[in-house]
Coordinates of C-alpha atoms and ligand atoms in Angstrom, one line a residue:
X1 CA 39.5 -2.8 15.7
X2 CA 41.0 -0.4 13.6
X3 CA 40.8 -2.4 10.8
X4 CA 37.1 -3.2 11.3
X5 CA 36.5 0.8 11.8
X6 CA 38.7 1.8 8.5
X7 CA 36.3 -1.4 6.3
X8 CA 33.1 -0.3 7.7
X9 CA 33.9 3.7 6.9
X10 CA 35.6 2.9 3.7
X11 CA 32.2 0.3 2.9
X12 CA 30.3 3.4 3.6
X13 CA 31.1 6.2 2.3
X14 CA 29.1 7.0 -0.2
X15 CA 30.3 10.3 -3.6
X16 CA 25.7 10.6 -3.9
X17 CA 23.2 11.2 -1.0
X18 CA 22.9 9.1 1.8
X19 CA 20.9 8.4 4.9
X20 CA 22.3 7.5 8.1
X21 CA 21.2 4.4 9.7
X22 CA 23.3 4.3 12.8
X23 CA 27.0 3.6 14.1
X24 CA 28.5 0.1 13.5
X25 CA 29.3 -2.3 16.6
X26 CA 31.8 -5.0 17.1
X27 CA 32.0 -7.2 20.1
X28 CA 28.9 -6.1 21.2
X29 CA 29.9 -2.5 21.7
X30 CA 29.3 0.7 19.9
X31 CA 32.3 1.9 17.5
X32 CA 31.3 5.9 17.9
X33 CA 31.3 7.9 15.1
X34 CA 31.7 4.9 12.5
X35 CA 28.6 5.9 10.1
X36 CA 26.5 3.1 8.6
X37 CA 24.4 4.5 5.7
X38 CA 22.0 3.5 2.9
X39 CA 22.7 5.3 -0.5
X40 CA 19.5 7.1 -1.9
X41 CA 19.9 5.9 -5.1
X42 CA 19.6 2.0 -3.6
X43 CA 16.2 2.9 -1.5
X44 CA 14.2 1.7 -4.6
X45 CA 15.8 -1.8 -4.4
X46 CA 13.1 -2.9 -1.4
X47 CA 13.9 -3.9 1.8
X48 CA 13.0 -6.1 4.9
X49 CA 12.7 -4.8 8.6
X50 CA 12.9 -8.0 10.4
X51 CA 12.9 -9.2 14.2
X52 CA 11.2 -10.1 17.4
X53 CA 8.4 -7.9 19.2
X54 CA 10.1 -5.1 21.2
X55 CA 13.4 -5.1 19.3
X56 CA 12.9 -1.4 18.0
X57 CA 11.5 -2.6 14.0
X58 CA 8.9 0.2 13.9
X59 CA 11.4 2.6 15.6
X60 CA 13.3 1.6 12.6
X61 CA 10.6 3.0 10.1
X62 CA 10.2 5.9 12.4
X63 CA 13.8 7.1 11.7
X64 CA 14.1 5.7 8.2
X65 CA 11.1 7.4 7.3
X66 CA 12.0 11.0 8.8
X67 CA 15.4 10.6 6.8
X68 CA 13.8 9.9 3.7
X69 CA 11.1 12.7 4.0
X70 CA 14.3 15.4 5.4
X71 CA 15.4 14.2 1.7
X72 CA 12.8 15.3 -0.2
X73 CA 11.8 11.7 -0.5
X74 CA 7.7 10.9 0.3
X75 CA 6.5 7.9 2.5
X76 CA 3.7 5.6 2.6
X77 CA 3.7 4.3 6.3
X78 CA 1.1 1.0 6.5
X79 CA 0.6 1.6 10.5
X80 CA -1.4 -1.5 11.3
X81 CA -0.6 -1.2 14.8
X82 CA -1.5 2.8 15.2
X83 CA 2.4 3.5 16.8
X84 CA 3.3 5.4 14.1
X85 CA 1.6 8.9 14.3
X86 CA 3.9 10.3 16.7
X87 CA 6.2 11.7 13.8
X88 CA 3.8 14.4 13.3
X89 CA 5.1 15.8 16.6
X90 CA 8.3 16.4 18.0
X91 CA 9.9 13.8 20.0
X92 CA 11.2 14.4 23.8
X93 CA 14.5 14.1 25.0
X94 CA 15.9 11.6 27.4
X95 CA 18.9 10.0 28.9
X96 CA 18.1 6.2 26.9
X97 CA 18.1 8.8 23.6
X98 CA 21.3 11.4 24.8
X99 CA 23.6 8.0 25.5
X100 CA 22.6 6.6 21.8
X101 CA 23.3 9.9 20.0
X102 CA 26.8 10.2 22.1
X103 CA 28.0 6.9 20.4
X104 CA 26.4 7.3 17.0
X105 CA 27.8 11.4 16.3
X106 CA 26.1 14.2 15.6
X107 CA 23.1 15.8 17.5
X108 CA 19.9 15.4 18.3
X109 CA 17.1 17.7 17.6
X110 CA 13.5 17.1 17.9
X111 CA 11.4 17.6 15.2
X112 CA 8.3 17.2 13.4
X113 CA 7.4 16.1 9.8
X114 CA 4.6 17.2 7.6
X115 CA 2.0 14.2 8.1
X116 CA -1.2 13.1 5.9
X117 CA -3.5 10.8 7.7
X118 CA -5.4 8.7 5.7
X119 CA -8.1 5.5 5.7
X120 CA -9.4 2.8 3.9
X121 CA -12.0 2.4 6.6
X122 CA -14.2 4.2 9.2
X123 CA -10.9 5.7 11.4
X124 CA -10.0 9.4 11.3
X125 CA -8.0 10.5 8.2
X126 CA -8.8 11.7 4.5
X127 CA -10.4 8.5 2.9
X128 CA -9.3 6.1 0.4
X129 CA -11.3 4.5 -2.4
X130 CA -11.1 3.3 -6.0
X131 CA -14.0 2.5 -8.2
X132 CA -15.1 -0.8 -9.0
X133 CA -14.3 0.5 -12.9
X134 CA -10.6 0.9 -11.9
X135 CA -10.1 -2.1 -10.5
X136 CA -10.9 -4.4 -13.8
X137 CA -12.2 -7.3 -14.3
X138 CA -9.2 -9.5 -13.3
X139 CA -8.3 -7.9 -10.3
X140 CA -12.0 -7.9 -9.4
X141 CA -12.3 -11.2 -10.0
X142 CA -8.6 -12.6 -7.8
X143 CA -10.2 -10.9 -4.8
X144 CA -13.4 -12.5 -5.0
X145 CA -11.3 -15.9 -6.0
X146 CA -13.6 -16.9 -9.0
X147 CA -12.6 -19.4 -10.9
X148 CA -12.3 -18.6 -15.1
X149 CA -16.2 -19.3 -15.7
X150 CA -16.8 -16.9 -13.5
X151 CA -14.3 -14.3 -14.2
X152 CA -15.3 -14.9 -17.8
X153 CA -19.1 -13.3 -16.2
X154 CA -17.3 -10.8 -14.5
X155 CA -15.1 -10.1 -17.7
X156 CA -19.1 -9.8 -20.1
X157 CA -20.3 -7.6 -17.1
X158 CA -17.5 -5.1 -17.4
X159 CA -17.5 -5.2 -21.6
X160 CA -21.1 -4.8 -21.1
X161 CA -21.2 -1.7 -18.8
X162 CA -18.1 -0.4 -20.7
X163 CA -19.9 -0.4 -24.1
X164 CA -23.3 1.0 -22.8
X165 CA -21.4 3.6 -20.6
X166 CA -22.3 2.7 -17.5
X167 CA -20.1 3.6 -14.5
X168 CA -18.8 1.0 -12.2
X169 CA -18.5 3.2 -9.3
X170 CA -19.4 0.8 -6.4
X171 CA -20.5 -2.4 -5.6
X172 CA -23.9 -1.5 -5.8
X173 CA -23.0 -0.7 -9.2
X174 CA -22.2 -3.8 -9.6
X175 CA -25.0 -6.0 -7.7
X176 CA -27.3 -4.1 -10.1
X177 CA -26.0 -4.9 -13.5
X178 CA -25.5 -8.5 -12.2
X179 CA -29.1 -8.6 -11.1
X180 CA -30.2 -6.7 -14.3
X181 CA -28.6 -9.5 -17.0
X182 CA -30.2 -12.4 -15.4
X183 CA -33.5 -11.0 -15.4
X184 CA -34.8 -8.2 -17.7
X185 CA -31.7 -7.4 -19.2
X186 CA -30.6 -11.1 -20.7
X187 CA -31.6 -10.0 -23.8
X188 CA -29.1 -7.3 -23.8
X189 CA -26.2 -9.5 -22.6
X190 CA -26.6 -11.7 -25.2
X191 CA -24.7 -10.5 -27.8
X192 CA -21.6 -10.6 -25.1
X193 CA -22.3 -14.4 -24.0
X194 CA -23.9 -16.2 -21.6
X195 CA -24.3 -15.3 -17.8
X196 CA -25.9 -18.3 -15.8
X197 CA -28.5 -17.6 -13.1
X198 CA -26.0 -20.3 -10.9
X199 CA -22.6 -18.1 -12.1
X200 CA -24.2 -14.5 -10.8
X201 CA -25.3 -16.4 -7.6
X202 CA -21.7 -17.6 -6.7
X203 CA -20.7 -14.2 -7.7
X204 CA -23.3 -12.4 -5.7
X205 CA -22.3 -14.4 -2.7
X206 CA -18.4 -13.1 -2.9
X207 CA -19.3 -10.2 -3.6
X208 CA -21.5 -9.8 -0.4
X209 CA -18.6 -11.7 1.5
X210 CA -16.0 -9.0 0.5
X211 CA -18.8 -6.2 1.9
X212 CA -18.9 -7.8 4.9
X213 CA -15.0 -7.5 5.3
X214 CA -15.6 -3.8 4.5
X215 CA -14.9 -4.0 1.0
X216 CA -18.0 -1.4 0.0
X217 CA -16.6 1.1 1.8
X218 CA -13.4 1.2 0.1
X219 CA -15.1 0.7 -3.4
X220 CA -16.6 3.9 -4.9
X221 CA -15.5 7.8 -5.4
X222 CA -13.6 10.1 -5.4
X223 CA -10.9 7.6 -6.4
X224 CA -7.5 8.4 -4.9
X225 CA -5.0 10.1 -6.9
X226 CA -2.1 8.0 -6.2
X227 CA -0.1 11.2 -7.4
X228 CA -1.2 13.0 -3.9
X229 CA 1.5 10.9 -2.2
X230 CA 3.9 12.7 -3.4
X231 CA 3.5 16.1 -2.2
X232 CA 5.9 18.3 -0.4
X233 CA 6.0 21.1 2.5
X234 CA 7.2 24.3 1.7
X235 CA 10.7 23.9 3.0
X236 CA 10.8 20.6 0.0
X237 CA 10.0 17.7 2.7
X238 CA 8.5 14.6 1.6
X239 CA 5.2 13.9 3.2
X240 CA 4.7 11.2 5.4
X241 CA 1.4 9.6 4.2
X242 CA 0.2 7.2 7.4
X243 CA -3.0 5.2 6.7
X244 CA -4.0 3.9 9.4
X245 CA -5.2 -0.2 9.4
X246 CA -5.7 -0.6 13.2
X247 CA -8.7 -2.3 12.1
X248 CA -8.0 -4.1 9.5
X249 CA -6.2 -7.4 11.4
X250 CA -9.2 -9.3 11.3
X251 CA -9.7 -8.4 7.4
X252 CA -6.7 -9.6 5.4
X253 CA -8.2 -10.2 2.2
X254 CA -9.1 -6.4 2.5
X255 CA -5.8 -5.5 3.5
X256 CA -3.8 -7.8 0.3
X257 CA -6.9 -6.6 -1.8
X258 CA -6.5 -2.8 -1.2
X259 CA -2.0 -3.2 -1.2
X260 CA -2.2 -4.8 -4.8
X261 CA -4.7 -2.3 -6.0
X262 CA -2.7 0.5 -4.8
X263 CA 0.2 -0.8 -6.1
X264 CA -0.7 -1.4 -9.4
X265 CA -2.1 2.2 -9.3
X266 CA 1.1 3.0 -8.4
X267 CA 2.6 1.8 -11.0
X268 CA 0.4 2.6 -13.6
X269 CA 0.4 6.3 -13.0
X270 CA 4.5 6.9 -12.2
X271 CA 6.4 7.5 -15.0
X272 CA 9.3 5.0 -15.6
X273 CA 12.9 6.9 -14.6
X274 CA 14.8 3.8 -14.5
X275 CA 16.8 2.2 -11.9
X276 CA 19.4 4.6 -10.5
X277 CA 17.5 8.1 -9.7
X278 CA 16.6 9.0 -6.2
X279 CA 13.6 7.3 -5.6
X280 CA 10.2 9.3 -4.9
X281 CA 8.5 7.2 -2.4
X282 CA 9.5 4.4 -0.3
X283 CA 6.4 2.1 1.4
X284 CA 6.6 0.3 4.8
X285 CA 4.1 -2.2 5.5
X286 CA 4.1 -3.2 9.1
X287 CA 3.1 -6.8 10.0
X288 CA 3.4 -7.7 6.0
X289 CA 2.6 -11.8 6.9
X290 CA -0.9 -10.3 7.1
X291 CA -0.6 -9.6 3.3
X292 CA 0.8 -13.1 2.8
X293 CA -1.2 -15.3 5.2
X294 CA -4.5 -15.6 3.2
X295 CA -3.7 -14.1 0.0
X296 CA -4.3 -17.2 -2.7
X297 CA -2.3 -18.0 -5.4
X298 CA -2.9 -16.2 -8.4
X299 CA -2.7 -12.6 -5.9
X300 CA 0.3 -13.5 -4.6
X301 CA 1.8 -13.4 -8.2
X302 CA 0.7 -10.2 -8.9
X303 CA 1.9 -9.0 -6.0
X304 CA 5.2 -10.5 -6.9
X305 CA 5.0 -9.5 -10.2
X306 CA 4.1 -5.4 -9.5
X307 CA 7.3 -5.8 -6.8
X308 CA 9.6 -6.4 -9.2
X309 CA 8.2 -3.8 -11.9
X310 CA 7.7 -0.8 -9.5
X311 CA 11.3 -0.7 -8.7
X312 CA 12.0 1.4 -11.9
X313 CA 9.1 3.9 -10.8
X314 CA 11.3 5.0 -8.1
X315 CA 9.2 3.3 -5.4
X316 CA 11.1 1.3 -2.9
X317 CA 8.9 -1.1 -0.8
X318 CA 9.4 -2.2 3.0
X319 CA 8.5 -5.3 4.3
X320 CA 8.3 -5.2 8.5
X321 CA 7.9 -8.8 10.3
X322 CA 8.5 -11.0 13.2
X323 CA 10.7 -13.7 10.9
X324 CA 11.5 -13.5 7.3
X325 CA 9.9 -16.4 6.3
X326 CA 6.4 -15.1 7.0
X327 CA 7.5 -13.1 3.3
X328 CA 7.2 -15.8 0.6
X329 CA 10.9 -17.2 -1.1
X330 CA 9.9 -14.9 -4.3
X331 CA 9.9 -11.8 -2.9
X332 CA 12.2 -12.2 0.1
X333 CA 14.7 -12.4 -3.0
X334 CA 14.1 -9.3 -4.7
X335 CA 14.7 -7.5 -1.5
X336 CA 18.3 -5.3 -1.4
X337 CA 18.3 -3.9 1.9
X338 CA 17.7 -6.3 4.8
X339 CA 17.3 -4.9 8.5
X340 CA 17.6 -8.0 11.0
X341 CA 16.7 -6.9 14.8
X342 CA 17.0 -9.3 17.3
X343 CA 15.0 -12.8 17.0
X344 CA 14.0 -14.8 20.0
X345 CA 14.8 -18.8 20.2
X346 CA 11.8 -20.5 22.0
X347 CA 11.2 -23.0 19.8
X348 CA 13.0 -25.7 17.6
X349 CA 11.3 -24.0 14.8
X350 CA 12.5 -20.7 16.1
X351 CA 16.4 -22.3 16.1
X352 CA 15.5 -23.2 12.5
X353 CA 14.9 -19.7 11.7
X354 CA 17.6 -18.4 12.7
X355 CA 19.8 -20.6 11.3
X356 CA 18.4 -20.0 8.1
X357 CA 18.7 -16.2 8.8
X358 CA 22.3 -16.7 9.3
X359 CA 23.0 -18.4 6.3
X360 CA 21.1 -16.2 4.1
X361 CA 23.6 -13.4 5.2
X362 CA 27.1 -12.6 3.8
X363 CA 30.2 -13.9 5.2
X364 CA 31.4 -12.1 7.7
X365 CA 35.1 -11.9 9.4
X366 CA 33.6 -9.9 12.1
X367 CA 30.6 -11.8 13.8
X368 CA 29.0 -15.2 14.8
X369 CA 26.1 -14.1 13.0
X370 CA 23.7 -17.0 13.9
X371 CA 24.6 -16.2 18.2
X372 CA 24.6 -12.2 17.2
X373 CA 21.0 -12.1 15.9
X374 CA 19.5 -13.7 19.1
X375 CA 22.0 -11.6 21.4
X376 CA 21.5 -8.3 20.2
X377 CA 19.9 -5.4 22.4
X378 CA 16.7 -3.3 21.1
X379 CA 17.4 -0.9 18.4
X380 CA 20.4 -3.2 17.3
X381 CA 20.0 -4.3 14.2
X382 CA 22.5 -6.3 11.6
X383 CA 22.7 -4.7 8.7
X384 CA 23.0 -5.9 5.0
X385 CA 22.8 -3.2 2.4
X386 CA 23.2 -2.4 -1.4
X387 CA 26.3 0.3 -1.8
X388 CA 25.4 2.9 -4.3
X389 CA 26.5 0.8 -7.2
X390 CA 23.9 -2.5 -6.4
X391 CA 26.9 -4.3 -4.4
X392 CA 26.3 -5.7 -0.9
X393 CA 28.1 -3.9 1.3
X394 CA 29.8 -5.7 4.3
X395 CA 27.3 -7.6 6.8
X396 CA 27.2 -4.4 9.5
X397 CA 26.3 -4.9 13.4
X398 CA 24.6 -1.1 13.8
X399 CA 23.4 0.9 16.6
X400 CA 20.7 2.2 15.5
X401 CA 19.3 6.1 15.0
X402 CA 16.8 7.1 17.8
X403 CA 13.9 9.1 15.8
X404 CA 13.7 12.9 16.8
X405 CA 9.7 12.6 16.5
X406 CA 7.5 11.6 19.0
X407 CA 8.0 7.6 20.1
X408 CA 4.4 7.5 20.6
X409 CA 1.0 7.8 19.8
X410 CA -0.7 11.2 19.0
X411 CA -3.6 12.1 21.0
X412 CA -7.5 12.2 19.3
X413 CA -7.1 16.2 19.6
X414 CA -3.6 15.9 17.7
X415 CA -5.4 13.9 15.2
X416 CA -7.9 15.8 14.2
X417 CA -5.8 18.7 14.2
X418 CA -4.0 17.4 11.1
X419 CA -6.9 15.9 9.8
X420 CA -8.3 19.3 9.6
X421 CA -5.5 21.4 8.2
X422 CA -4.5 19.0 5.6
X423 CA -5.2 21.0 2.0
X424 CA -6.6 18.0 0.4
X425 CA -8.3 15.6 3.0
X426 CA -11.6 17.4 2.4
X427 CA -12.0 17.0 -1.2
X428 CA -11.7 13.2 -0.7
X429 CA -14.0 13.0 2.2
X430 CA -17.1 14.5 0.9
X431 CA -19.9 11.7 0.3
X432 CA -20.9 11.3 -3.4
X433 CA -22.8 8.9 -5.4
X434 CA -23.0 10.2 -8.8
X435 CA -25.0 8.7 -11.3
X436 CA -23.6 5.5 -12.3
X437 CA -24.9 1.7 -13.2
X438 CA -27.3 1.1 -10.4
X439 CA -29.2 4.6 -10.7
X440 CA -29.2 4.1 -15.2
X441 CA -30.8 1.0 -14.4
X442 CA -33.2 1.5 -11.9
X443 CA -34.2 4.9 -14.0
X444 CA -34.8 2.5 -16.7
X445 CA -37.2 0.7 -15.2
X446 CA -39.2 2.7 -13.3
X447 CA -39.0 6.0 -16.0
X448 CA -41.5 8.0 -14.2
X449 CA -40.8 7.4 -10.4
X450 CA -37.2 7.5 -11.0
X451 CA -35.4 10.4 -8.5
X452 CA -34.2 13.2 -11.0
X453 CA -30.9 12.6 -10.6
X454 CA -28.1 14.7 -9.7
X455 CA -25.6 15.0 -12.8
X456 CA -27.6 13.0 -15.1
X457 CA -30.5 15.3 -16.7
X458 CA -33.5 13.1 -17.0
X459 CA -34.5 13.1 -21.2
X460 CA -36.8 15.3 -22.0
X461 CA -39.1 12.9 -24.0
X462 CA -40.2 9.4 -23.1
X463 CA -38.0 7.0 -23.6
X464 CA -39.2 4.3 -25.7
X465 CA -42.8 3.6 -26.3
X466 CA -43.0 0.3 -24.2
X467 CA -42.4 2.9 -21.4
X468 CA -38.4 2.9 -21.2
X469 CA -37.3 -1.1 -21.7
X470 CA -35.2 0.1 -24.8
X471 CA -32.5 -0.1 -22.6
X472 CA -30.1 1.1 -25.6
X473 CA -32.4 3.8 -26.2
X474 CA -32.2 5.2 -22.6
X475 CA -28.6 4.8 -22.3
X476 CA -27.8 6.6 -25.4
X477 CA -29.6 9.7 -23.9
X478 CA -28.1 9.3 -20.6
X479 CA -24.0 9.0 -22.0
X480 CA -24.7 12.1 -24.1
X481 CA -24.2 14.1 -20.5
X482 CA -20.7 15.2 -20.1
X483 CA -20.1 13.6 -16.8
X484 CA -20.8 10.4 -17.7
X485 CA -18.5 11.0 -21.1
X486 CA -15.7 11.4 -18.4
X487 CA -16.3 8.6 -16.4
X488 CA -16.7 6.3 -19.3
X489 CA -13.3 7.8 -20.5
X490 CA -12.0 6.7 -16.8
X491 CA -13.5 3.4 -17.2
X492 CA -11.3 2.4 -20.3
X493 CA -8.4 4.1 -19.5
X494 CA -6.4 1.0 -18.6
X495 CA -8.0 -0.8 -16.2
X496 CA -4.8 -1.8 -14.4
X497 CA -4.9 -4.0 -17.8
X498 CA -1.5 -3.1 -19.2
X499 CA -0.3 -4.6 -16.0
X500 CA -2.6 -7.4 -15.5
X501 CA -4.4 -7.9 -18.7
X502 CA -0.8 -9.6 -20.4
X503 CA -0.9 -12.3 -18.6
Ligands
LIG601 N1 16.3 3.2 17.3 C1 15.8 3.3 18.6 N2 16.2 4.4 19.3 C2 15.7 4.6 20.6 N3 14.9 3.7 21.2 C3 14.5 2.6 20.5 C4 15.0 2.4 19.2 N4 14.4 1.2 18.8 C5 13.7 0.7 19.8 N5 13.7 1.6 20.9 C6 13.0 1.4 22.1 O1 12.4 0.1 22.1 C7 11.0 0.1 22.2 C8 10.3 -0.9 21.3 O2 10.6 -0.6 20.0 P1 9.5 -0.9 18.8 O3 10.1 -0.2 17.6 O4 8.2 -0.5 19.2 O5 9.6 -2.4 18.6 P2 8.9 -3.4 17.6 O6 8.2 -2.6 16.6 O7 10.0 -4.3 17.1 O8 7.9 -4.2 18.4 C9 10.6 1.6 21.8 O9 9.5 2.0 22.5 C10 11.8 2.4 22.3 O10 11.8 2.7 23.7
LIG602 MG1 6.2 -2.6 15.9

């Protein structure tokens, strides 16, 4: 015993910042006051919150991610079950919470952290979107699974509408210019190659399948600065960015879809600071095998691939699920920090697991691992960590931290409370549909009936003297407005392409 507690506190004790995860346990009972920490500098290196339903894994992001904010650090929270809200409100004491605390040291004090709610669909929070134009052609074209003829069409729209200036702000946007180039406009495609009427069909179709999973609402403006994430109260606390996916279960192509591009967004606009600063944000994504179960092939590479590059950006990602093989062998590996709640053994399959688990984990002197992870009691967890210089720490039986917020939902009112004092929810929730593709298009046609439109001056003469056709003409006057300069600027500036465009 006191040569488990002297390891454990030796293992642990860290010279740089640190963040309490709990007390360690041997023989199934609390060893008070023996701290069991994660070192800052290791959050980047990823993680997995594994274990059964009711064994305390979300309780486990609560705390981790009020340590992480207390530390300056900002969180993503992926709340697909809409239990994590309660952090913007203090927690209340009990006896279940007082007992914990006795054995793990220290006090308790409730608390509240500063809290951005945010959306990808129709639920309460400031809205997320990106523009058709950000995403790029190859990214476009994994979600909507073409196959290379037809990413090849999607890859001549996006040259096409790149060269002419034309926005891609939604998928109207991009409906248009597909309808455009197979009828009037296949003259003015030519020059970039061939779009057949029976390619733009297949592609129509997908891209009216993606709508109906939602996808139009998360494609258009104002895009999402990925840099708002990383904002901070006044007293220097991360904020806790929650989006909340409570409907998104049904809708996992939307949900893999909208994780890579954020991602790679992420990754694109964080500057590298290499692998041992205190990271800057740390993502959890609850019920991650909704990522995995339906994304195909060539998105779960990417996926892989952004995962292992984002790591030097200072972003540490979270995976939370039932059993760790729902996450795929290739990223299951990269992950440092493994949290393993209890597991329940119904099934022969379910033995399997575990016995794989067990394996997977270091040797230990102290526990029978593979009895241990179906024996534990909620909010036990064992723990395998990086120390602060990359080297597993011993395999650590923890107690874990109760959370001092809220262990429950906020109520509507509570919601639209913070919805309504966040500083930047507003700018992002306002409805616009600025000049782009569809409206430069439909102007072209119909020159005289055409709306005036909003940012886009109409030209003061007639364009054209087969009454506006000249299509180069009419977009030559409409790019000379500053707006569109900017846009078009946007629309080049990347494209996820240095990330996806090598391979
Ligand atoms: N670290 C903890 N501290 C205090 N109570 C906990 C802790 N972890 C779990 N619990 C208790 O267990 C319940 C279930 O935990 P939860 O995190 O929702 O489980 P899961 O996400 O694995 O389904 C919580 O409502 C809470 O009462
Ligand atoms: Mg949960």
């Amino acid at each position: 015993m006191a040569d488990f507690k002297s390891t454990i506190d030796s293992a642990f004790s860290f010279q740089g910042d640190s963040i309490l995860i709990g007390t360690a346990m041997l023989n199934k009972e609390a060893v008070v006051n023996t701290p069991v920490r994660l070192p800052l500098n290791m959050v980047s290196r990823h993680g997995l919150i594994a274990g059964a339903t009711g064994t305390g894994k979300t309780k486990t992001i609560q705390h981790f991610a009020e340590s992480l904010s207390e530390k300056g650090v900002s969180v993503l929270l992926m709340d697909i079950k809409g239990d994590l809200s309660g952090i913007a409100r203090p927690g209340v004491s009990n006896p279940k919470i007082d007992e914990r605390v006795a054995k793990i040291g220290g006090e308790w004090k409730p608390k509240q952290f500063p809290v951005e709610l945010m959306s990808i669909s129709g639920e309460k929070g400031l809205r997320l979107r990106a523009t058709v134009s950000e995403f790029g052609p190859l990214l476009l074209s994994k979600i909507l699974e073409l196959n290379d003829n037809q990413q090849g069409a999607v890859t001549v729209i996006f040259k096409f509408c790149d060269d002419h200036q034309m926005p891609l702000l939604d998928i109207k946007d991009f409906r248009e210019v597909l309808r455009f180039i197979t009828n009037e406009g296949k003259e003015n495609i030519k020059e970039y190659g061939t779009v057949s009427t029976a390619t733009a069909g297949v592609i129509m179709r997908k891209l009216l399948e993606l709508e109906q999973q939602g996808g139009d609402i998360f494609f258009g403006e104002k895009s999402f600065d990925v840099n708002d994430l990383l904002r901070k109260d006044s007293n220097g606390q991360g904020f806790i960015n929650i989006i909340r996916l409570c409907d998104i279960q049904d809708k996992p192509k939307l949900f893999s879809t909208f994780m890579l591009c954020l991602l790679a967004e992420i990754y694109k606009s964080f500057p590298e600071m290499g692998d041992k600063a205190a990271p800057k944000i740390a993502i959890f994504i609850d019920e991650a095998h909704l990522i995995f179960n339906d994304a195909s092939k060539a998105l779960m590479d990417q996926l892989e691939q952004v995962i292992r590059l984002i790591r030097s950006k200072g972003v540490g990602i979270y995976f939370c699920t039932q059993v760790p093989s729902d996450i795929p062998e290739s990223v299951l590996s990269q992950l440092g920090s493994k949290f393993q709640h209890a597991m329940r053994a119904f099934t022969a399959n379910d033995r399997k697991d575990i016995k794989l688990v067990a394996q997977n984990y270091p040797e230990t002197e102290f526990y029978k691992t593979d009895s241990l992870i179906t024996e534990m009691g909620i909010g036990e967890a064992m723990i395998s960590v990086l120390n602060e210089k990359g080297i597993p720490a011993p395999l650590v039986h923890t107690l874990l931290s109760p959370p001092v917020t809220r262990m429950d939902i906020l109520t509507t009112q509570e919601q639209d409370e913070i919805v309504n004092n966040s500083s930047i929810a507003r700018s992002y929730n306002e409805e616009i549909d600025r000049n782009s593709a569809y409206e430069m298009l439909k102007n072209k046609i119909q020159p005289d009936s055409a709306p005036p439109v909003k940012t886009v001056e109409k030209p003061s003469k007639k364009v054209g003297e087969d009454g506006g056709l000249d299509i180069s003409k009419r977009i030559a006057e409409v790019s000379k407005n500053p707006v569109v300069k900017q846009v078009a600027r946007e629309l080049t500036r990347g494209l996820m392409g240095m990330l996806f465009g090598k391979r």
